[in-house]
Tab-separated table of N, CA, C and O in Angstrom:
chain	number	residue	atom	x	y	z
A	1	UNK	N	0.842	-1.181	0.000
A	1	UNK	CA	0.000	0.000	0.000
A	1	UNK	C	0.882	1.237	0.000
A	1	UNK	O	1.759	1.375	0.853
A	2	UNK	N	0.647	2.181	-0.996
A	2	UNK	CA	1.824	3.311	-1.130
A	2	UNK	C	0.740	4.842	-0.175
A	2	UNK	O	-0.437	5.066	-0.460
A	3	UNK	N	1.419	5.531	0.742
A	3	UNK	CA	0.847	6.226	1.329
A	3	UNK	C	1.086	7.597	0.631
A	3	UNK	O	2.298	7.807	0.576
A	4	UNK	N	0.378	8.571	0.096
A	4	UNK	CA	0.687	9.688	-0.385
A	4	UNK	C	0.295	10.981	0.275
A	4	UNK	O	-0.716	11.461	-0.237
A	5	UNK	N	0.741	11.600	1.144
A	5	UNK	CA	0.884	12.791	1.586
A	5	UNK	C	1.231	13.869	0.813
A	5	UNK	O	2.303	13.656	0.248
A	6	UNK	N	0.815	14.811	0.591
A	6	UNK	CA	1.305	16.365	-0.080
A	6	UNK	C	1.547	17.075	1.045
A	6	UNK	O	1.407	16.599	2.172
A	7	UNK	N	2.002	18.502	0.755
A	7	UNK	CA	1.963	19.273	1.137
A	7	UNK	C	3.731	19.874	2.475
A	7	UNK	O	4.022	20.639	3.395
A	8	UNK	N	4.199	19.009	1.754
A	8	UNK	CA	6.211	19.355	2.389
A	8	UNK	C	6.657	20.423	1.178
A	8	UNK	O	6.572	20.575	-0.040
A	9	UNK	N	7.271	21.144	2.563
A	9	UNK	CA	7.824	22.456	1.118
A	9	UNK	C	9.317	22.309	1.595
A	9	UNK	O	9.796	21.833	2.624
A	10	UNK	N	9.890	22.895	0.468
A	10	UNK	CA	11.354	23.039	0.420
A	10	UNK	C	11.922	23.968	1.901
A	10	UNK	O	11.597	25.066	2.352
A	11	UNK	N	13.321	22.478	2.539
A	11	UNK	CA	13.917	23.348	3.779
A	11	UNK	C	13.555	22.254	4.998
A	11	UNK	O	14.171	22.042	6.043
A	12	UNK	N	11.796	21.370	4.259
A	12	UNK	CA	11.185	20.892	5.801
A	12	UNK	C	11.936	19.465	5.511
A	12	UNK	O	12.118	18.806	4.488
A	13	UNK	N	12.314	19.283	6.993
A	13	UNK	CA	12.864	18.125	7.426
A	13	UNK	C	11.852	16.766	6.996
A	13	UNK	O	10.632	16.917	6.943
A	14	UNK	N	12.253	15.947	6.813
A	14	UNK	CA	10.990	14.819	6.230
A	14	UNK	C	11.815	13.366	6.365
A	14	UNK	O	12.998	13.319	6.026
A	15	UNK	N	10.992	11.968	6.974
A	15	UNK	CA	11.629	11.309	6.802
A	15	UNK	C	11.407	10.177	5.190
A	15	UNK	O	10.353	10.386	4.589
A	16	UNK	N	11.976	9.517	4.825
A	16	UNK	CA	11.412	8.913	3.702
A	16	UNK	C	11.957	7.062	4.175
A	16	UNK	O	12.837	6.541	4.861
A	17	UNK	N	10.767	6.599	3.285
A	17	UNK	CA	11.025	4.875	3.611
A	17	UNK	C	11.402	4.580	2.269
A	17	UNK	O	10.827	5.342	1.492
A	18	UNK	N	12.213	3.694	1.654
A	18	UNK	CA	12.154	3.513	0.130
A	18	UNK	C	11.958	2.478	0.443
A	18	UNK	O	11.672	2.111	1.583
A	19	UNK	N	12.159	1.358	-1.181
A	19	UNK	CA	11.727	0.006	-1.199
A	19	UNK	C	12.693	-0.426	-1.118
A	19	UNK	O	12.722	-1.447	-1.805
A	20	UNK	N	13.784	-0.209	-0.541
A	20	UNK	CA	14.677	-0.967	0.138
A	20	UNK	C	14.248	-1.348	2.024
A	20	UNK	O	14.774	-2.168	2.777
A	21	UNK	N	13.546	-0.741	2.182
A	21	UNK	CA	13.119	-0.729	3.461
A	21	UNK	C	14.074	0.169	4.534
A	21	UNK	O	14.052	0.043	5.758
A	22	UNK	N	14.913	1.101	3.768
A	22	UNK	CA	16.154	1.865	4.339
A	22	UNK	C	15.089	3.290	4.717
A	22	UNK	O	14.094	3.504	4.024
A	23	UNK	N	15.383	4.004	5.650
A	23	UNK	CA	14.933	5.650	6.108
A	23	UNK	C	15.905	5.889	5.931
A	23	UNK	O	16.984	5.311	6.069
A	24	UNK	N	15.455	7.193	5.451
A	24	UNK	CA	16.476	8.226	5.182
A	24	UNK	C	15.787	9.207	5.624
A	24	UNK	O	14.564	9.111	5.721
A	25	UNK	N	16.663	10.667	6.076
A	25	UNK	CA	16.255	11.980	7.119
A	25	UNK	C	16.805	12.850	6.492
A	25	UNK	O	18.029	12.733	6.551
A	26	UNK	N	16.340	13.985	5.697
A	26	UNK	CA	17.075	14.816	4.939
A	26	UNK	C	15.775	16.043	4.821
A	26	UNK	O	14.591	15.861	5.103
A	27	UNK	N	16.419	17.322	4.313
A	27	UNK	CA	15.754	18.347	4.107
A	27	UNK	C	15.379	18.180	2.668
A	27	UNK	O	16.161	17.626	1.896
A	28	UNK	N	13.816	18.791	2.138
A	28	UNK	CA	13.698	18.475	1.115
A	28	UNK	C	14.583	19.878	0.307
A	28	UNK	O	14.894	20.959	0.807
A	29	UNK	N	14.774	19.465	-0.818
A	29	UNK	CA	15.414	20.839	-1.691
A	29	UNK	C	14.451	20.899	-2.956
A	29	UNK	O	14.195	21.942	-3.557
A	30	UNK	N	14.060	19.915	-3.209
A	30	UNK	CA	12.856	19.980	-4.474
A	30	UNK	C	12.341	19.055	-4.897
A	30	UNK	O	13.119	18.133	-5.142
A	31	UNK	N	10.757	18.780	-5.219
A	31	UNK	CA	10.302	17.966	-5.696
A	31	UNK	C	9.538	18.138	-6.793
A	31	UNK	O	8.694	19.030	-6.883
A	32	UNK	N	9.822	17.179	-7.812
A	32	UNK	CA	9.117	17.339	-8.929
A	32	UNK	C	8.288	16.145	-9.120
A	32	UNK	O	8.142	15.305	-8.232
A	33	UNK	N	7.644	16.055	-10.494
A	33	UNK	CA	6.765	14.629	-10.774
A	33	UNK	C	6.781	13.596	-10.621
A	33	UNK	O	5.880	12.773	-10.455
A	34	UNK	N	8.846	13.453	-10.699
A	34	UNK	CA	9.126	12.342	-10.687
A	34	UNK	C	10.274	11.608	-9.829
A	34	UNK	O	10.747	10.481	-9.677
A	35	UNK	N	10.476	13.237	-9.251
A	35	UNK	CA	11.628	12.582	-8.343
A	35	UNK	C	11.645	13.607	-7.088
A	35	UNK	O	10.876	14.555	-6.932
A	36	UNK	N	12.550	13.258	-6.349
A	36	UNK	CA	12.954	14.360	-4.645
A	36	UNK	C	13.706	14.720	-4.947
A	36	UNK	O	13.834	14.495	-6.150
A	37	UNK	N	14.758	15.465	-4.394
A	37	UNK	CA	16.002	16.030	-4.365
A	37	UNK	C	15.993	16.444	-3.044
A	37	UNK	O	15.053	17.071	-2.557
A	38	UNK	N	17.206	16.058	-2.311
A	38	UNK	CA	17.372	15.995	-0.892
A	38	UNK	C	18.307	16.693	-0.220
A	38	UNK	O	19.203	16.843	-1.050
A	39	UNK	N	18.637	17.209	0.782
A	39	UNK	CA	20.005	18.171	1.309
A	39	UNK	C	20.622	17.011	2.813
A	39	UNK	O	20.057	16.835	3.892
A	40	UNK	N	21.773	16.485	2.372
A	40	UNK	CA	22.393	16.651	3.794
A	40	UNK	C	21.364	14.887	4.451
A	40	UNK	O	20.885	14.748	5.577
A	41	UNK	N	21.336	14.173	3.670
A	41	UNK	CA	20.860	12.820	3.972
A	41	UNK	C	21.520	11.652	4.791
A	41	UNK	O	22.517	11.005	4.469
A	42	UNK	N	20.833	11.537	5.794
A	42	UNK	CA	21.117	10.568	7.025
A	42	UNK	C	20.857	9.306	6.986
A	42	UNK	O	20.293	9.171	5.900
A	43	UNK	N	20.912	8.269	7.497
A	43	UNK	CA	20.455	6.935	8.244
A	43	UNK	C	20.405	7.237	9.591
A	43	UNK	O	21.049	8.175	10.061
A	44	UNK	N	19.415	6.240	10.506
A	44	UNK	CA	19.739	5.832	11.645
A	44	UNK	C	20.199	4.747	11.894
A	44	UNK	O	19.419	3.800	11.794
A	45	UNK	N	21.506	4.492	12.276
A	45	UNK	CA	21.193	2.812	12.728
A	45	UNK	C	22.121	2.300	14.090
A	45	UNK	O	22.954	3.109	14.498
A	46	UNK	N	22.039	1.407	14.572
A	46	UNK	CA	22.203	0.942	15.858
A	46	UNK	C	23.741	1.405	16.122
A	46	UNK	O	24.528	1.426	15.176
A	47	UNK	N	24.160	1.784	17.469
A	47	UNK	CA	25.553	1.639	17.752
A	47	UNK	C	25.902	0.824	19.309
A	47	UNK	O	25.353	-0.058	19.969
A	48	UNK	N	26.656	1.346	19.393
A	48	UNK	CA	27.080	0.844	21.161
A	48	UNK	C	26.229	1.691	22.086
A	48	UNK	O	26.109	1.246	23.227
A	49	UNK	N	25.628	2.807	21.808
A	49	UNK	CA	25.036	3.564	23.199
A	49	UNK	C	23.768	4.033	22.539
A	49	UNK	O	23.236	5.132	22.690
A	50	UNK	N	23.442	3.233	21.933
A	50	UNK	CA	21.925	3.483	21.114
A	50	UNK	C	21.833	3.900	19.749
A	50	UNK	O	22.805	3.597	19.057
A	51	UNK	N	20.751	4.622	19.101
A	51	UNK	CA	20.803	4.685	17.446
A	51	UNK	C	21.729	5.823	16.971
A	51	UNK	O	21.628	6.837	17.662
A	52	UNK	N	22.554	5.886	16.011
A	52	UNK	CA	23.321	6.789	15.840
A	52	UNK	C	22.814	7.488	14.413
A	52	UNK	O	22.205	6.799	13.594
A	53	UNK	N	23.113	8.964	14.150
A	53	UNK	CA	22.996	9.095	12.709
A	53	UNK	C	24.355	9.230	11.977
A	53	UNK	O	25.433	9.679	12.367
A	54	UNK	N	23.967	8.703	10.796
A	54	UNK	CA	25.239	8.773	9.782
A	54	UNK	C	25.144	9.022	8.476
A	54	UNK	O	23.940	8.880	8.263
A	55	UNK	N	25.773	9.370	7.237
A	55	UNK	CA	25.584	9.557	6.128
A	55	UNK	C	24.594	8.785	5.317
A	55	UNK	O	24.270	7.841	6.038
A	56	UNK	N	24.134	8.728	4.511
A	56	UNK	CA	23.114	7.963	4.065
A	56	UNK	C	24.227	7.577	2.850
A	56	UNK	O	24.573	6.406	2.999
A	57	UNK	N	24.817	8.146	1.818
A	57	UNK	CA	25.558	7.859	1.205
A	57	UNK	C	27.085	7.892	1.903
A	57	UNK	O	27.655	8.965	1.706
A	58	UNK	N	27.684	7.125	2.512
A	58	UNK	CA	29.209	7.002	2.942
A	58	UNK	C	30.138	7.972	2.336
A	58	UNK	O	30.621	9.010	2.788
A	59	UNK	N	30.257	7.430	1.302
A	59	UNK	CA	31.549	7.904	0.389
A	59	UNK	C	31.207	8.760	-0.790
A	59	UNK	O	31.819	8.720	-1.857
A	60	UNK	N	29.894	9.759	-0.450
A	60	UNK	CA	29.083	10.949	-1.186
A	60	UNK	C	29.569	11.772	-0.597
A	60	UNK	O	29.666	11.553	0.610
A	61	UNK	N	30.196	13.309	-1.205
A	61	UNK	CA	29.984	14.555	-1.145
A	61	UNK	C	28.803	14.919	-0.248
A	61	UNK	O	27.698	14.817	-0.781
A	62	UNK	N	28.835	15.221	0.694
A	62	UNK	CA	27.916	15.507	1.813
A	62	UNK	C	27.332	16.791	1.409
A	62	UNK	O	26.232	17.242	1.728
A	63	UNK	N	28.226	17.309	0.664
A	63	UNK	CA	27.740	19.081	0.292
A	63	UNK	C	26.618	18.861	-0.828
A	63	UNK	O	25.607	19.548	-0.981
A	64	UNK	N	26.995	17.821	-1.529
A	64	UNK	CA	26.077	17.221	-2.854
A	64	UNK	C	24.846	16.830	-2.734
A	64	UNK	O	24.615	15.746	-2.200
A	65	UNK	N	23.842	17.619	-3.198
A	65	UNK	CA	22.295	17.027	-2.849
A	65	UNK	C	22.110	15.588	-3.706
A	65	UNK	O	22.870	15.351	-4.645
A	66	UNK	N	21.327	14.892	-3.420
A	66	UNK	CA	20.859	13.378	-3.426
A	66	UNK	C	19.437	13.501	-4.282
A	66	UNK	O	18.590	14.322	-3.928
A	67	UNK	N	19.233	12.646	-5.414
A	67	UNK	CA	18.039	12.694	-6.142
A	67	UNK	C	17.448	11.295	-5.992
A	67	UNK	O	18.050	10.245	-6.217
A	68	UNK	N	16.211	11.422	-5.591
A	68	UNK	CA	15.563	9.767	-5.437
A	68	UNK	C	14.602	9.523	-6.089
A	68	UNK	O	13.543	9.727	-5.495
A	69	UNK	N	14.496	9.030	-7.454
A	69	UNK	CA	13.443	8.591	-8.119
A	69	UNK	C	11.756	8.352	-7.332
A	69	UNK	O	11.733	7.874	-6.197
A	70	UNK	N	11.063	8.545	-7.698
A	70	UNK	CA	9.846	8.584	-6.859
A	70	UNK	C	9.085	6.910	-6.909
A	70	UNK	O	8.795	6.278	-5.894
A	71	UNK	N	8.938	6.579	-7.872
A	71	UNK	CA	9.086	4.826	-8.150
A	71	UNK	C	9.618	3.986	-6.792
A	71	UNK	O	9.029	3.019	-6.309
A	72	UNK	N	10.963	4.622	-6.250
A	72	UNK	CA	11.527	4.027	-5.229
A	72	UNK	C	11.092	4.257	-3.907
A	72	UNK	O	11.353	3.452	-3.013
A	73	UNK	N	10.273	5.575	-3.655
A	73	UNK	CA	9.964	5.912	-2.626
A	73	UNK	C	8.001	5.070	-2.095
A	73	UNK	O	6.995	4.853	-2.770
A	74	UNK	N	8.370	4.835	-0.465
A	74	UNK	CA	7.014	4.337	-0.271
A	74	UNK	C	6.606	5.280	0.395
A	74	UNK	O	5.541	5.716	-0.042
A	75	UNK	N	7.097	5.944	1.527
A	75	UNK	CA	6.475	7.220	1.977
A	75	UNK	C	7.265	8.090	2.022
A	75	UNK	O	8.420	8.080	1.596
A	76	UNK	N	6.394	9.364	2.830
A	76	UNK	CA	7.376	10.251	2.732
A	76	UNK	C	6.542	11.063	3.855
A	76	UNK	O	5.363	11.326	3.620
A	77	UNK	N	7.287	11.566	5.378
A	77	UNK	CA	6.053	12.264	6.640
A	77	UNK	C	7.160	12.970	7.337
A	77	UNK	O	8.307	12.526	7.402
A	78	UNK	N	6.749	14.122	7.870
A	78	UNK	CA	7.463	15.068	8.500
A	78	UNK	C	8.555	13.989	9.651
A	78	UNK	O	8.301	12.895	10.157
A	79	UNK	N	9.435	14.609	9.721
A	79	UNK	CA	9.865	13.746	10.789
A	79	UNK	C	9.893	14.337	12.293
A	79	UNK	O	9.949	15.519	12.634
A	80	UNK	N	9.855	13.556	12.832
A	80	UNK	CA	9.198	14.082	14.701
A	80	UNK	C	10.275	14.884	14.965
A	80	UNK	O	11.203	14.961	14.160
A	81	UNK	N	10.259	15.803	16.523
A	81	UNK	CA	10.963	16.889	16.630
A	81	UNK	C	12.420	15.958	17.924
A	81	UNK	O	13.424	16.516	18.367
A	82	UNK	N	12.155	15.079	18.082
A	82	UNK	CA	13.817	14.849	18.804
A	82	UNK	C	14.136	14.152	17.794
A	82	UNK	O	15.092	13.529	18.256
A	83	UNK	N	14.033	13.846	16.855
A	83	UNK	CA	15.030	13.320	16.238
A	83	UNK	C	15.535	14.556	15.207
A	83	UNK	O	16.717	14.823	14.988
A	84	UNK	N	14.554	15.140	14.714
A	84	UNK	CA	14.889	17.102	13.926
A	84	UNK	C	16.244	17.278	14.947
A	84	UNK	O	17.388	17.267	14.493
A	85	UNK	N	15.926	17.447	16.450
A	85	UNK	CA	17.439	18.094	17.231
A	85	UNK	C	18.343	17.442	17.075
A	85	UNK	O	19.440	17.979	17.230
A	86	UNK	N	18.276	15.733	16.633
A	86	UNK	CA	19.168	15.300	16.883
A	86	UNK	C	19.915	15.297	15.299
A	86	UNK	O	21.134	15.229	15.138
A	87	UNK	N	19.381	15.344	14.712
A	87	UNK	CA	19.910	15.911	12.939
A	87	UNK	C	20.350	16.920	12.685
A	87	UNK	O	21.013	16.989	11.651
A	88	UNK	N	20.201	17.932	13.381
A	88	UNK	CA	20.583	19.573	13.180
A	88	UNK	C	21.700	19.559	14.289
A	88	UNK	O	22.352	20.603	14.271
A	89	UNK	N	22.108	18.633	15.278
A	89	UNK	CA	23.466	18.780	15.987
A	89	UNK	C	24.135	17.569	15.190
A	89	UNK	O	25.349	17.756	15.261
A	90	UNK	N	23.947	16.749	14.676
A	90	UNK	CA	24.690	15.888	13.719
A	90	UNK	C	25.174	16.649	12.315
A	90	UNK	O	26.396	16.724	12.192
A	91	UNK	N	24.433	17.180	11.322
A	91	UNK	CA	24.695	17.710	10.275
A	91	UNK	C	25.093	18.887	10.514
A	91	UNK	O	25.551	19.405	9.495
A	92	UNK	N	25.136	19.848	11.824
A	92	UNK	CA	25.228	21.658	11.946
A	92	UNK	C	26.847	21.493	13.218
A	92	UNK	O	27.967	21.989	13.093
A	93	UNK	N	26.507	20.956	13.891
A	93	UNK	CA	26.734	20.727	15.096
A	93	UNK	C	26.350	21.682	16.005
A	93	UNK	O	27.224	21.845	16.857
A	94	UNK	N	25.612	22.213	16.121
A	94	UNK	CA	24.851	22.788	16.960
A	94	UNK	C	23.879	21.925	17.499
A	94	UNK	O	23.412	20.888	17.026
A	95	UNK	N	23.542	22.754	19.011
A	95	UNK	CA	23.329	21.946	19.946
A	95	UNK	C	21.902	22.645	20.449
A	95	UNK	O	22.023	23.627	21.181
A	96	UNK	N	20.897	22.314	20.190
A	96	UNK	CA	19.537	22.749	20.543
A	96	UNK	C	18.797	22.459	22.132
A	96	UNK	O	17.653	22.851	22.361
């Protein structure tokens, strides 16, 4: 079942599920018909002292926005506000 939400504007934090079953946490930068375009894209995933965030692409240009075919995407929903703080002291390092 594909869930379709509108209404994310460019800047808002959003999380996305693809059909890999991977989240990803990124600011949107633009969306068109057929695809996203993303700023500054994360994972969460497990460490030694709980979930950590990390690059979504490893060995990507971090400065380089990320384009995700829309085909690939299953959702796409604001993402909650402790994990927003905990993305904006990971990607800024600032500390909210």
């Amino acid at each position: 079942m594909l869930l379709i939400k509108t209404g994310y504007k460019v800047g808002d934090l959003v999380s996305v599920k693809i059909v890999t079953a991977e989240e990803i946490i990124a600011r949107l930068k633009e969306e068109t018909d057929t695809s996203y375009t993303f700023e500054r894209p994360v994972s969460l995933v497990p460490g030694p002292k709980g979930m950590s965030i990390v690059p979504y692409l490893m060995t990507a240009d971090v400065a380089e926005a990320m384009t995700l075919d829309k085909t690939k995407v299953i959702t796409v929903a604001k993402t909650n506000k402790e994990i927003e703080t905990s993305y904006i002291q990971a990607t800024t390092g600032i500390s909210i």
